[in-house]
Short mmCIF file of C-alpha atoms in Angstrom, two decimals:
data_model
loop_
_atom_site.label_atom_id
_atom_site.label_comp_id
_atom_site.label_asym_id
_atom_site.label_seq_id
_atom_site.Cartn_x
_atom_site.Cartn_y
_atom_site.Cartn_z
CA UNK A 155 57.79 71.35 172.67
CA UNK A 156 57.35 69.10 175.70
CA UNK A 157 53.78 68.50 177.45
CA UNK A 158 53.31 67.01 180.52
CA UNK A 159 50.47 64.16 181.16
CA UNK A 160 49.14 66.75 183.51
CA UNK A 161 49.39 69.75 180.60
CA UNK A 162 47.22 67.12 178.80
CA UNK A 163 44.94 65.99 180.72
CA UNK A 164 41.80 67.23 181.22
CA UNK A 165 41.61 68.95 177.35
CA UNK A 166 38.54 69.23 175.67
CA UNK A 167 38.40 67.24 171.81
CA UNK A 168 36.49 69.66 169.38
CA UNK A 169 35.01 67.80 166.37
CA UNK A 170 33.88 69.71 163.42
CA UNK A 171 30.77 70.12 164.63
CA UNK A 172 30.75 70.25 168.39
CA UNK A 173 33.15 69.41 171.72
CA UNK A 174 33.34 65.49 171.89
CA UNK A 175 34.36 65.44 175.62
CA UNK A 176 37.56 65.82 177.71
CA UNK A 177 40.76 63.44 177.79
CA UNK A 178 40.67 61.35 180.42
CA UNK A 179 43.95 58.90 180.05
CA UNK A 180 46.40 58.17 176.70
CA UNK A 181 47.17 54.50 175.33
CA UNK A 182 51.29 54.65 175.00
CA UNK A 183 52.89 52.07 172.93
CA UNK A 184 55.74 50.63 175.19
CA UNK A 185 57.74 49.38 172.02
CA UNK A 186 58.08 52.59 170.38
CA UNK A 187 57.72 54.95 173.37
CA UNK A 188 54.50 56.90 171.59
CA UNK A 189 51.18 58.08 172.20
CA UNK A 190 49.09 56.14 170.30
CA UNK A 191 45.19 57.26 171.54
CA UNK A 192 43.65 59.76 173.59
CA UNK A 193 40.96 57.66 175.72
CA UNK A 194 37.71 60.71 175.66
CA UNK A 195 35.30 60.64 178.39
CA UNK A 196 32.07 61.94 176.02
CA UNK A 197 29.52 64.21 177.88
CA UNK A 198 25.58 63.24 178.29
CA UNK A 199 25.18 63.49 174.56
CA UNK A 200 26.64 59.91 174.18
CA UNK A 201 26.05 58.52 177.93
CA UNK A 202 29.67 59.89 179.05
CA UNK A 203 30.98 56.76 176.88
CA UNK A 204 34.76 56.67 176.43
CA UNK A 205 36.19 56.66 173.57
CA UNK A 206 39.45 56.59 171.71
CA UNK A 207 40.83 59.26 169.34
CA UNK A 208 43.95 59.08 167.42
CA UNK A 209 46.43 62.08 166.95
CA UNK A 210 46.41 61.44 163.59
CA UNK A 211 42.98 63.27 163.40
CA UNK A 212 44.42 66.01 165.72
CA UNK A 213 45.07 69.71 164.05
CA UNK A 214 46.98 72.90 165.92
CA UNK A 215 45.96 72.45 169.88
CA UNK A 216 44.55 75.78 171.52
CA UNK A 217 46.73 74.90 174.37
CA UNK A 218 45.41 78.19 175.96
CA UNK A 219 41.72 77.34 176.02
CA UNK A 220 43.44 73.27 176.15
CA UNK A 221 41.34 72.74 173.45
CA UNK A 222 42.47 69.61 170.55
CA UNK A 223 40.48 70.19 166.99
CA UNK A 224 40.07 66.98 165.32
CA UNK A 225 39.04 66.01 161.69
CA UNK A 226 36.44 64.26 162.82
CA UNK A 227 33.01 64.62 163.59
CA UNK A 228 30.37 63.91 166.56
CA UNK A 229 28.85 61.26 163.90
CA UNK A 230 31.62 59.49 163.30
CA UNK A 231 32.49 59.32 166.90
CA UNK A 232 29.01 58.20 167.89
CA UNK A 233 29.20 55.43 165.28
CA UNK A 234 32.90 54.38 165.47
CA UNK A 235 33.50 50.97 167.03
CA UNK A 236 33.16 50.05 170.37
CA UNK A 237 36.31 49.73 172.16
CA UNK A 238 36.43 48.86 176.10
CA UNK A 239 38.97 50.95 177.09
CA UNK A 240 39.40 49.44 180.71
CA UNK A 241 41.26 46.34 178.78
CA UNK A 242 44.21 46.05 176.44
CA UNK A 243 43.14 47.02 173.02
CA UNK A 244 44.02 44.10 170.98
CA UNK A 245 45.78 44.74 168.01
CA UNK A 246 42.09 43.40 165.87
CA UNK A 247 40.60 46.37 167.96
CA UNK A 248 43.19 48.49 166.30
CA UNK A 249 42.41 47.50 162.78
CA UNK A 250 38.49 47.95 163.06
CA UNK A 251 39.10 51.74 164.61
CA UNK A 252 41.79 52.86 161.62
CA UNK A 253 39.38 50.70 159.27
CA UNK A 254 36.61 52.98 160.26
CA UNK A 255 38.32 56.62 159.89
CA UNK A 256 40.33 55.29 156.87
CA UNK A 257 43.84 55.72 158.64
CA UNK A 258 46.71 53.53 157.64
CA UNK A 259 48.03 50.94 160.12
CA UNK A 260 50.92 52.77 161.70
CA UNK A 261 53.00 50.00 162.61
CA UNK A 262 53.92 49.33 158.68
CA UNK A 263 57.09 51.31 158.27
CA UNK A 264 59.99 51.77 160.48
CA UNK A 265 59.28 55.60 162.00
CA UNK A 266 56.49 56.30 164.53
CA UNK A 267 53.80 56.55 162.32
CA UNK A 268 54.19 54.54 159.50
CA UNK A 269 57.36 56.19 157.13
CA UNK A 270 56.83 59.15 159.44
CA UNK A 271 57.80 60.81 162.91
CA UNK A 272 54.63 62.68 162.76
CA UNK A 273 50.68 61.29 162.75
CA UNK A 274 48.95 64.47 160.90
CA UNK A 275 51.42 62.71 158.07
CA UNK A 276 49.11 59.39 157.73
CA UNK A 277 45.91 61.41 157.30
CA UNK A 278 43.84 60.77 154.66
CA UNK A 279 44.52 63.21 151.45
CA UNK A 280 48.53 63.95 152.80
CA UNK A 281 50.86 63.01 150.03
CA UNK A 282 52.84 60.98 152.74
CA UNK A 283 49.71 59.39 153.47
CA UNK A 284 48.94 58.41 149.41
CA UNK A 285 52.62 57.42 149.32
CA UNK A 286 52.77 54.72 152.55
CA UNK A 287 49.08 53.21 151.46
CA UNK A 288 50.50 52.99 147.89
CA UNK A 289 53.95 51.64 149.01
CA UNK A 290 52.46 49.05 151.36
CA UNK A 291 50.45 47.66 148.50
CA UNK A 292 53.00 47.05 145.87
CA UNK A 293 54.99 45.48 148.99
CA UNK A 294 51.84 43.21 149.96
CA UNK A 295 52.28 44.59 153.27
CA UNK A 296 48.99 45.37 154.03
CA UNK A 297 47.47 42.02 153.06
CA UNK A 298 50.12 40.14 155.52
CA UNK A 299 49.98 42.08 158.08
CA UNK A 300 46.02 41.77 158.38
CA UNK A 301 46.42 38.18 157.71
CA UNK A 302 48.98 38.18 160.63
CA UNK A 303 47.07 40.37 162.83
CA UNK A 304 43.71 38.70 162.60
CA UNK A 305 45.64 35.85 163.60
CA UNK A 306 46.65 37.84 166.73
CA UNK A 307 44.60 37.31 169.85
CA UNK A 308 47.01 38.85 172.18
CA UNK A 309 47.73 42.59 172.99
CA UNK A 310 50.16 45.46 171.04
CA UNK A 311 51.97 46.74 173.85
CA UNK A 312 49.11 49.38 174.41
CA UNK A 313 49.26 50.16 177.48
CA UNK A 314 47.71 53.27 180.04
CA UNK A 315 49.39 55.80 181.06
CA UNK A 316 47.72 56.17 184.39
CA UNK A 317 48.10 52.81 184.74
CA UNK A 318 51.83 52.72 185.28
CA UNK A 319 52.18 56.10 187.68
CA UNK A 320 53.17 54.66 190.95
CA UNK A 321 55.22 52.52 189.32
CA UNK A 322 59.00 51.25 190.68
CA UNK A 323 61.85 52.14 188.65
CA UNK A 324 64.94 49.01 188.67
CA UNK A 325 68.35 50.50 188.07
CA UNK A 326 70.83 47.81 187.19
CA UNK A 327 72.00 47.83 190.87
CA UNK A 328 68.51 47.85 192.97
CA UNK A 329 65.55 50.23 193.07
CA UNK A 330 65.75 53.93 192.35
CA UNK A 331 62.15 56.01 192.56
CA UNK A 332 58.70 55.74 191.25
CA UNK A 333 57.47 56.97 188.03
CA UNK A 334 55.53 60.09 188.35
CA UNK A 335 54.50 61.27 185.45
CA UNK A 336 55.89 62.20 181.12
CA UNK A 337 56.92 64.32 179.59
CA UNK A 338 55.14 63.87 175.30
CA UNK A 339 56.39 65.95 172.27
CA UNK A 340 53.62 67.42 171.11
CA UNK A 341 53.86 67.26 167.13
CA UNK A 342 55.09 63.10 167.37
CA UNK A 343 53.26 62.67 170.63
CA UNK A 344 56.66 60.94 171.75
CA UNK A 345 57.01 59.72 175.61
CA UNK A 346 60.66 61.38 175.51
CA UNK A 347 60.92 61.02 179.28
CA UNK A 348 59.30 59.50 182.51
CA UNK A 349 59.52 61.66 185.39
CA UNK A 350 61.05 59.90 188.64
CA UNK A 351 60.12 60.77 191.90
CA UNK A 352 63.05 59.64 193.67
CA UNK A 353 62.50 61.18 197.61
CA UNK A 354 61.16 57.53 198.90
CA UNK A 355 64.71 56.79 198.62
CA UNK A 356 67.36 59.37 199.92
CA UNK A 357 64.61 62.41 200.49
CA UNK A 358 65.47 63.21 196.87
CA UNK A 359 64.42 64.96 193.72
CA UNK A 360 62.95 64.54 190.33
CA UNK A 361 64.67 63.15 187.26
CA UNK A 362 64.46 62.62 184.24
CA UNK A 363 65.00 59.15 182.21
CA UNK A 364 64.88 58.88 178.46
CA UNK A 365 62.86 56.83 177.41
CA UNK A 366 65.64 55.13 175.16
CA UNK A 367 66.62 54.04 178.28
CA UNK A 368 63.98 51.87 179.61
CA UNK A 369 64.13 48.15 178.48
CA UNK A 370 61.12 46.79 180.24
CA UNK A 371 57.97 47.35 181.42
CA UNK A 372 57.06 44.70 183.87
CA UNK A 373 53.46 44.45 184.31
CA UNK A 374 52.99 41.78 186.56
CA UNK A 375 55.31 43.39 189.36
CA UNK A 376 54.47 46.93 188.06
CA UNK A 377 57.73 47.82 187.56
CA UNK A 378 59.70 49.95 184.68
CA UNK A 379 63.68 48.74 184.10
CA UNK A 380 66.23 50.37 182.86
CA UNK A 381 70.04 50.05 182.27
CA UNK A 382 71.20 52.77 184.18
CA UNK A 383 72.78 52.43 187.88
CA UNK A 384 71.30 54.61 190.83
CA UNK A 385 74.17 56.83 191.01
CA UNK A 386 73.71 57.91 187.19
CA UNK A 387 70.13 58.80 188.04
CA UNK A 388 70.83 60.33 191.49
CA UNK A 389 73.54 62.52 189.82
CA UNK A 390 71.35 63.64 187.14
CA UNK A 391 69.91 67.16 186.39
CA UNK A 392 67.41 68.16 188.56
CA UNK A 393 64.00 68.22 187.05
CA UNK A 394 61.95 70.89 188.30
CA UNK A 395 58.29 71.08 187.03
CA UNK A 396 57.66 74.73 186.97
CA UNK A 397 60.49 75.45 185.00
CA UNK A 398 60.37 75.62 180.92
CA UNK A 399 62.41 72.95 179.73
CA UNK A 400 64.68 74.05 177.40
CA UNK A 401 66.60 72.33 174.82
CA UNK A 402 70.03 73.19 176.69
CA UNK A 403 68.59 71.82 179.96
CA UNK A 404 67.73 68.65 177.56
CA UNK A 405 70.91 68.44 176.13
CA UNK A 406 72.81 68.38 179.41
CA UNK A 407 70.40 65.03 180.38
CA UNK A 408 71.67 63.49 177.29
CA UNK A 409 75.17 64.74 177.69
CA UNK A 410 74.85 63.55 181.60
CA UNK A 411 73.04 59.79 180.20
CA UNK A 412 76.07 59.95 177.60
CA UNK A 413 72.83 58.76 174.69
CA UNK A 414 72.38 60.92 171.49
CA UNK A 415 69.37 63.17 171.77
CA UNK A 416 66.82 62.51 169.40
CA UNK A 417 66.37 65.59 167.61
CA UNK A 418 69.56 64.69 166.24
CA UNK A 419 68.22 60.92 165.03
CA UNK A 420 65.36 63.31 163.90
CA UNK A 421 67.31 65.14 161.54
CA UNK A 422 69.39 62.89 160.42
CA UNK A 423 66.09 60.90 159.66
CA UNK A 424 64.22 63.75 157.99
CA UNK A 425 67.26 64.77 155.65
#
């Protein structure tokens, strides 16, 4: 099912032993197009520090009390490593978090979390989880990608998500709308789609883009890319945010984009 940022936002973390705090923003990954960590605003018992948790702790969310349980506790929270989450996370940052909670590095396989499309799969004691640790050591992966990634100084395409609302969307042939928002899949915690706000330019509508769509994020000019013209865009089904989206309604944005959904790359992958 698809979440919006705003679904999200605002849902308290419940560690085994007590509410951590609420999420307050989500680190993307603007390679894969995936929610990598939920940046947690803590309450008074840790000086409202924020923090990052990863969905691979993340169990069955309450999303009528909007409450995510977590395999974690308040302990290992309080003690994991600091992380400012106002700058890009380098990719060393990365290693000393899934260090501390045990978690394979995601980024060794060729799925969204490691072998896998989902991130409950890389938790400790999962058989998928035994199986990528044990395949990336008779590969050496592990030992050259830590070598490679201490060597790394620069950032891994994490990136806010609050960061880039506002920003302009390039069509092939000039400017198109802003980005207003996302729409995540809840058990990959895949960006499927940004939502465009398109009124600044013909007193519009929303629409949707796949993500497969988008070739660059531009940072300097804050601006998102894509390969699409205007009119394909324009002429695309409406997106109204009230509504249940529905897989139909999904398919026609595929059929209308003329790109493969990806629950059918999804089961093709999974067979």
């Amino acid at each position: 099912m698809l979440r919006s940022m705003k679904d999200l936002e605002g849902c308290a973390i419940a560690a085994s032993d007590g509410i951590v705090g609420k999420e307050k923003d989500f680190l993307f990954d603007d390679l894969a197009w995936v929610i990598r960590y939920f940046v947690v605003e803590t309450g008074t018992w840790l000086s409202s520090r924020k923090v990052l948790i990863s969905p691979i702790a993340v169990q069955n969310p309450n999303w009528d009390e909007k409450i995510f349980p977590v395999l974690i506790s308040k302990d290992q929270v309080k003690n994991s490593p600091g992380i400012d989450t106002n700058k890009p996370v380098s990719r060393q940052h990365e290693m000393d978090y899934l260090n501390y909670y045990g978690y394979p590095y995601y980024w060794i396989g060729t799925n969204f979390w490691g072998s896998g499309i989902y991130p409950y799969s890389l938790y400790p004691g999962n058989d998928i989880f035994e199986h990528s640790v044990e395949g990336a050591r008779s590969a050496n992966l592990i030992h050259k990608s830590i070598k490679s990634q201490h060597d790394q100084k620069g950032d891994p395409n994490l990136r806010s998500c609050k960061a880039i609302i506002g920003y302009n969307i390039h069509a092939k042939d000039g400017d198109i709308g802003h980005v207003s928002g996302f729409l995540v899949e809840e058990n990959t915690w895949a960006v499927r789609y940004l939502i465009v706000e398109t009124s600044n330019w013909w007193g519009g509508h929303q629409a949707l883009i796949p993500s497969a769509w988008i070739y660059e994020v531009q940072w300097l000019d804050n601006s998102i890319s894509t390969d699409l013209v205007r009119k394909a865009i324009k002429d695309a089904p409406v997106y109204e945010p009230n509504k249940e989206i529905t897989q139909d309604f999904e398919a026609a944005v595929f059929h209308h984009y003329e790109l493969a959904a990806y629950w059918e790359k999804i089961a093709k992958t999974v067979k």
